Amino acid sequence: MSHAVTCTAPVNIAVIKYWGKRDEELILPINSSLSGTLSQDQLHARTSVMARADFASDAIWLNGKQESIENPRLQNCLREIRKLAAAKQTHQQGAPLPTDKVHICSVNNFPTAAGLASSAAGYACLVYALAQLYKVGDSLAEVTKLARVGSGSACRSIYGGWVRWVMGEAADGSDSIAEQVVDEHHWPEIEVLILVVSDHKKTTSSTAGMQTTVETSSLVKHRADKVVPQRMEDIQNAIRARDFETFGRITMQDSNQFHAVCLDTYPPITYLNDVSRGIIDMLTKYNAHKGKIQAAYTFDAGPNAVIYLPRENVNEVVNLVRHFFPPAVGAEAAFVRGFRDVPAAPVDA
Ligand code: DP6
């Protein structure tokens, strides 16, 4: 007998960045973080999982190519899910046995590992699908913990809307969970533009980069202890009040500080390129010209820009980007308009 589930999960883009772990194995962060979950229509991972007693071994295919199942993060997720499945007193009706082998097939509809949070959507989707398959993870909070051990930022993709990942204090990670701040209907005027500056694989992975940062940067400790706690408060208040001026300022400041911390790492990590810096410059001048914040940039571990902005400013900003970064100068800006909406969800296979 076979059991199968297919799910999709969206990308999330942090406005208060997660950067640095206090526990590498459990993926416990040194600071809390906050993100917006993008529309499933635009950028998502889609994952099918199938368990059968007669599969010889676990196996995974990513974007059509078979990959090693031995990836430690993947193994952590599978182990935790099976542990929960085995712990259920009675065998769950319609669920596979924890000992059954599983085949996983996952596809992203956007460039993998180009600083577009592919691991977040990928692990959120995988864990959500496995939790459905094995009928474990009784609350979404529980599922966010399972997603976290795959990739830290993945825990935030379990919810739609605006989501915080509370760093927690417990050594076993039991209180390091993601929570929804407000849902996708709270601030429908906000849109997201993604300017794909480069779709090449990034040179320093987030995992390796943040490890070197924690080992070598003195700035990151100041950031985690003294800066982020207040920013988390302030940005949540701004989101609740739909105050774009405050939201936009904190978003840009936090992106700037994250990349400053990367530069304070030794050897330094540079994710931004000349086009990224040009986009920052353009939006800074645009906001100054208007006398208020009209659009806010943020950059993850790559050169691509994500711009949060009220819908009424989209056309103007798109025109500015087309004018200053035509494809001929190598910007290769592509536009993705994203409304934030539903979280990880099962789909009909
Ligand atoms: C810059 O979640 O990819 O996107 O936990 O090691 O898998 P691991 O790292 P990952 O790091 C994301 C870093 C970031 C900021 C963010 O999304 O908060």
Tab-separated table of N, CA and C in Angstrom, residues 37-124:
chain	number	residue	atom	x	y	z
A	37	THR	N	5.347	36.710	4.023
A	37	THR	CA	5.236	35.505	3.185
A	37	THR	C	4.660	35.919	1.834
A	38	LEU	N	5.322	35.515	0.763
A	38	LEU	CA	4.886	35.953	-0.571
A	38	LEU	C	3.763	35.067	-1.106
A	39	SER	N	3.230	35.508	-2.215
A	39	SER	CA	2.142	34.764	-2.834
A	39	SER	C	2.619	33.407	-3.333
A	40	GLN	N	1.774	32.411	-3.115
A	40	GLN	CA	2.066	31.066	-3.643
A	40	GLN	C	2.095	31.067	-5.170
A	41	ASP	N	1.332	31.979	-5.775
A	41	ASP	CA	1.231	31.978	-7.243
A	41	ASP	C	2.567	32.296	-7.879
A	42	GLN	N	3.354	33.098	-7.181
A	42	GLN	CA	4.564	33.623	-7.805
A	42	GLN	C	5.776	32.737	-7.569
A	43	LEU	N	6.155	32.584	-6.324
A	43	LEU	CA	7.348	31.817	-5.999
A	43	LEU	C	6.968	30.746	-4.997
A	44	HIS	N	7.156	29.504	-5.393
A	44	HIS	CA	6.846	28.460	-4.416
A	44	HIS	C	7.672	27.206	-4.671
A	45	ALA	N	7.706	26.388	-3.644
A	45	ALA	CA	8.222	25.028	-3.799
A	45	ALA	C	7.001	24.112	-3.830
A	46	ARG	N	7.093	23.057	-4.614
A	46	ARG	CA	6.015	22.072	-4.683
A	46	ARG	C	6.654	20.713	-4.439
A	47	THR	N	6.158	20.027	-3.438
A	47	THR	CA	6.813	18.791	-3.022
A	47	THR	C	5.803	17.658	-2.911
A	48	SER	N	6.133	16.518	-3.496
A	48	SER	CA	5.324	15.311	-3.324
A	48	SER	C	6.130	14.322	-2.510
A	49	VAL	N	5.467	13.693	-1.563
A	49	VAL	CA	6.134	12.645	-0.781
A	49	VAL	C	5.288	11.381	-0.869
A	50	MET	N	5.956	10.260	-1.042
A	50	MET	CA	5.246	8.981	-1.111
A	50	MET	C	5.990	7.960	-0.259
A	51	ALA	N	5.235	7.256	0.583
A	51	ALA	CA	5.857	6.216	1.417
A	51	ALA	C	5.286	4.859	1.022
A	52	ARG	N	6.180	3.884	0.950
A	52	ARG	CA	5.722	2.515	0.628
A	52	ARG	C	6.590	1.510	1.373
A	53	ALA	N	5.954	0.447	1.802
A	53	ALA	CA	6.692	-0.585	2.538
A	53	ALA	C	7.734	-1.239	1.637
A	54	ASP	N	7.466	-1.274	0.338
A	54	ASP	CA	8.394	-1.991	-0.544
A	54	ASP	C	9.444	-1.089	-1.217
A	55	PHE	N	9.506	0.190	-0.884
A	55	PHE	CA	10.638	1.017	-1.358
A	55	PHE	C	11.898	0.514	-0.650
A	56	ALA	N	12.975	0.381	-1.414
A	56	ALA	CA	14.209	-0.161	-0.816
A	56	ALA	C	14.880	0.851	0.101
A	57	SER	N	14.783	2.138	-0.264
A	57	SER	CA	15.457	3.155	0.554
A	57	SER	C	14.744	4.493	0.373
A	58	ASP	N	15.058	5.454	1.258
A	58	ASP	CA	14.571	6.816	1.070
A	58	ASP	C	15.283	7.407	-0.150
A	59	ALA	N	14.635	8.337	-0.846
A	59	ALA	CA	15.280	8.958	-2.019
A	59	ALA	C	14.675	10.338	-2.245
A	60	ILE	N	15.462	11.237	-2.845
A	60	ILE	CA	14.968	12.603	-3.107
A	60	ILE	C	15.383	13.084	-4.493
A	61	TRP	N	14.470	13.765	-5.171
A	61	TRP	CA	14.745	14.415	-6.455
A	61	TRP	C	14.450	15.906	-6.293
A	62	LEU	N	15.433	16.757	-6.626
A	62	LEU	CA	15.224	18.205	-6.559
A	62	LEU	C	15.254	18.767	-7.969
A	63	ASN	N	14.218	19.432	-8.346
A	63	ASN	CA	14.100	19.986	-9.699
A	63	ASN	C	14.466	18.938	-10.752
A	64	GLY	N	13.972	17.729	-10.552
A	64	GLY	CA	14.126	16.675	-11.550
A	64	GLY	C	15.409	15.869	-11.459
A	65	LYS	N	16.311	16.237	-10.563
A	65	LYS	CA	17.594	15.549	-10.490
A	65	LYS	C	17.717	14.825	-9.141
A	66	GLN	N	18.118	13.567	-9.199
A	66	GLN	CA	18.239	12.849	-7.930
A	66	GLN	C	19.428	13.399	-7.135
A	67	GLU	N	19.195	13.671	-5.852
A	67	GLU	CA	20.245	14.197	-4.977
A	67	GLU	C	20.464	13.207	-3.848
A	68	SER	N	21.560	13.418	-3.121
A	68	SER	CA	21.858	12.513	-2.016
A	68	SER	C	20.864	12.693	-0.875
A	69	ILE	N	20.362	11.593	-0.396
A	69	ILE	CA	19.438	11.626	0.750
A	69	ILE	C	20.220	11.789	2.056
A	70	GLU	N	21.537	11.695	1.951
A	70	GLU	CA	22.382	11.743	3.154
A	70	GLU	C	22.583	13.156	3.705
A	71	ASN	N	22.094	14.161	2.990
A	71	ASN	CA	22.170	15.534	3.488
A	71	ASN	C	21.733	15.575	4.962
A	72	PRO	N	22.611	16.045	5.876
A	72	PRO	CA	22.292	15.976	7.309
A	72	PRO	C	21.006	16.715	7.699
A	73	ARG	N	20.716	17.845	7.037
A	73	ARG	CA	19.492	18.595	7.355
A	73	ARG	C	18.247	17.767	7.031
A	74	LEU	N	18.326	17.128	5.875
A	74	LEU	CA	17.220	16.276	5.419
A	74	LEU	C	17.041	15.113	6.382
A	75	GLN	N	18.161	14.540	6.770
A	75	GLN	CA	18.120	13.420	7.712
A	75	GLN	C	17.509	13.861	9.046
A	76	ASN	N	17.862	15.075	9.486
A	76	ASN	CA	17.284	15.583	10.741
A	76	ASN	C	15.761	15.669	10.644
A	77	CYS	N	15.283	16.200	9.519
A	77	CYS	CA	13.826	16.344	9.341
A	77	CYS	C	13.151	14.976	9.342
A	78	LEU	N	13.698	14.045	8.558
A	78	LEU	CA	13.093	12.712	8.467
A	78	LEU	C	13.105	12.027	9.840
A	79	ARG	N	14.233	12.153	10.537
A	79	ARG	CA	14.346	11.498	11.847
A	79	ARG	C	13.312	12.063	12.828
A	80	GLU	N	13.196	13.406	12.870
A	80	GLU	CA	12.266	14.034	13.820
A	80	GLU	C	10.816	13.650	13.514
A	81	ILE	N	10.469	13.644	12.226
A	81	ILE	CA	9.094	13.285	11.844
A	81	ILE	C	8.811	11.833	12.221
A	82	ARG	N	9.757	10.960	11.927
A	82	ARG	CA	9.524	9.530	12.223
A	82	ARG	C	9.478	9.277	13.725
A	83	LYS	N	10.272	10.070	14.465
A	83	LYS	CA	10.241	9.947	15.925
A	83	LYS	C	8.837	10.276	16.430
A	84	LEU	N	8.264	11.362	15.910
A	84	LEU	CA	6.915	11.749	16.330
A	84	LEU	C	5.898	10.702	15.917
A	85	ALA	N	6.069	10.166	14.703
A	85	ALA	CA	5.123	9.152	14.206
A	85	ALA	C	5.190	7.914	15.095
A	86	ALA	N	6.405	7.521	15.466
A	86	ALA	CA	6.573	6.321	16.286
A	86	ALA	C	6.026	6.546	17.693
A	87	ALA	N	6.062	7.802	18.146
A	87	ALA	CA	5.628	8.103	19.515
A	87	ALA	C	4.103	8.093	19.668
A	88	LYS	N	3.415	8.212	18.535
A	88	LYS	CA	1.951	8.164	18.619
A	88	LYS	C	1.562	6.788	19.155
A	89	GLN	N	0.712	6.775	20.136
A	89	GLN	CA	0.388	5.511	20.816
A	89	GLN	C	-0.150	4.469	19.839
A	90	THR	N	-1.190	4.852	19.097
A	90	THR	CA	-1.778	3.903	18.156
A	90	THR	C	-1.367	4.329	16.757
A	91	HIS	N	-1.275	3.389	15.861
A	91	HIS	CA	-0.905	3.726	14.503
A	91	HIS	C	-2.001	4.582	13.858
A	92	GLN	N	-1.589	5.678	13.257
A	92	GLN	CA	-2.558	6.601	12.684
A	92	GLN	C	-3.225	5.997	11.450
A	93	GLN	N	-4.545	6.047	11.458
A	93	GLN	CA	-5.328	5.539	10.322
A	93	GLN	C	-4.855	6.201	9.031
A	94	GLY	N	-4.538	5.420	8.030
A	94	GLY	CA	-4.187	5.972	6.730
A	94	GLY	C	-2.775	6.523	6.643
A	95	ALA	N	-1.978	6.365	7.687
A	95	ALA	CA	-0.594	6.867	7.643
A	95	ALA	C	0.365	5.694	7.419
A	96	PRO	N	1.507	5.962	6.782
A	96	PRO	CA	2.483	4.879	6.612
A	96	PRO	C	3.132	4.528	7.947
A	97	LEU	N	3.780	3.395	8.000
A	97	LEU	CA	4.541	3.049	9.205
A	97	LEU	C	5.813	3.889	9.228
A	98	PRO	N	6.294	4.248	10.423
A	98	PRO	CA	7.531	5.047	10.488
A	98	PRO	C	8.704	4.350	9.802
A	99	THR	N	8.617	3.031	9.694
A	99	THR	CA	9.724	2.287	9.071
A	99	THR	C	9.627	2.273	7.539
A	100	ASP	N	8.473	2.617	6.978
A	100	ASP	CA	8.349	2.646	5.508
A	100	ASP	C	9.323	3.671	4.926
A	101	LYS	N	9.856	3.365	3.752
A	101	LYS	CA	10.774	4.313	3.104
A	101	LYS	C	9.963	5.343	2.311
A	102	VAL	N	10.567	6.502	2.159
A	102	VAL	CA	9.836	7.595	1.514
A	102	VAL	C	10.594	8.121	0.290
A	103	HIS	N	9.858	8.432	-0.754
A	103	HIS	CA	10.426	9.093	-1.935
A	103	HIS	C	9.909	10.534	-1.964
A	104	ILE	N	10.837	11.470	-2.182
A	104	ILE	CA	10.514	12.905	-2.127
A	104	ILE	C	10.842	13.537	-3.469
A	105	CYS	N	9.917	14.323	-3.965
A	105	CYS	CA	10.149	14.975	-5.257
A	105	CYS	C	9.782	16.443	-5.095
A	106	SER	N	10.760	17.350	-5.239
A	106	SER	CA	10.502	18.758	-4.964
A	106	SER	C	10.942	19.640	-6.142
A	107	VAL	N	10.111	20.612	-6.479
A	107	VAL	CA	10.416	21.512	-7.603
A	107	VAL	C	10.202	22.951	-7.156
A	108	ASN	N	11.166	23.810	-7.440
A	108	ASN	CA	11.004	25.250	-7.197
A	108	ASN	C	10.659	25.914	-8.528
A	109	ASN	N	9.793	26.906	-8.502
A	109	ASN	CA	9.518	27.620	-9.756
A	109	ASN	C	10.322	28.925	-9.824
A	110	PHE	N	11.535	28.927	-9.220
A	110	PHE	CA	12.397	30.111	-9.231
A	110	PHE	C	13.835	29.645	-9.030
A	111	PRO	N	14.838	30.502	-9.284
A	111	PRO	CA	16.229	30.042	-9.191
A	111	PRO	C	16.595	29.568	-7.791
A	112	THR	N	17.196	28.388	-7.729
A	112	THR	CA	17.612	27.827	-6.445
A	112	THR	C	18.900	28.515	-5.979
A	113	ALA	N	19.003	28.770	-4.699
A	113	ALA	CA	20.242	29.261	-4.074
A	113	ALA	C	20.788	30.537	-4.695
A	114	ALA	N	19.907	31.423	-5.163
A	114	ALA	CA	20.372	32.713	-5.691
A	114	ALA	C	19.945	33.822	-4.742
A	115	GLY	N	19.859	33.513	-3.489
A	115	GLY	CA	19.439	34.531	-2.530
A	115	GLY	C	17.948	34.781	-2.601
A	116	LEU	N	17.196	33.827	-3.089
A	116	LEU	CA	15.740	33.979	-3.149
A	116	LEU	C	15.049	33.016	-2.192
A	117	ALA	N	15.720	32.752	-1.088
A	117	ALA	CA	15.092	31.988	-0.010
A	117	ALA	C	14.540	30.646	-0.464
A	118	SER	N	15.255	29.978	-1.370
A	118	SER	CA	14.750	28.708	-1.874
A	118	SER	C	14.727	27.645	-0.787
A	119	SER	N	15.712	27.686	0.129
A	119	SER	CA	15.729	26.648	1.159
A	119	SER	C	14.554	26.830	2.110
A	120	ALA	N	14.136	28.074	2.305
A	120	ALA	CA	13.006	28.323	3.198
A	120	ALA	C	11.744	27.656	2.650
A	121	ALA	N	11.426	27.919	1.396
A	121	ALA	CA	10.226	27.327	0.810
A	121	ALA	C	10.386	25.810	0.717
A	122	GLY	N	11.580	25.360	0.343
A	122	GLY	CA	11.831	23.934	0.131
A	122	GLY	C	11.629	23.125	1.399
A	123	TYR	N	12.248	23.545	2.487
A	123	TYR	CA	12.121	22.777	3.728
A	123	TYR	C	10.741	22.933	4.354
A	124	ALA	N	10.153	24.137	4.234
A	124	ALA	CA	8.797	24.312	4.765
A	124	ALA	C	7.862	23.328	4.069
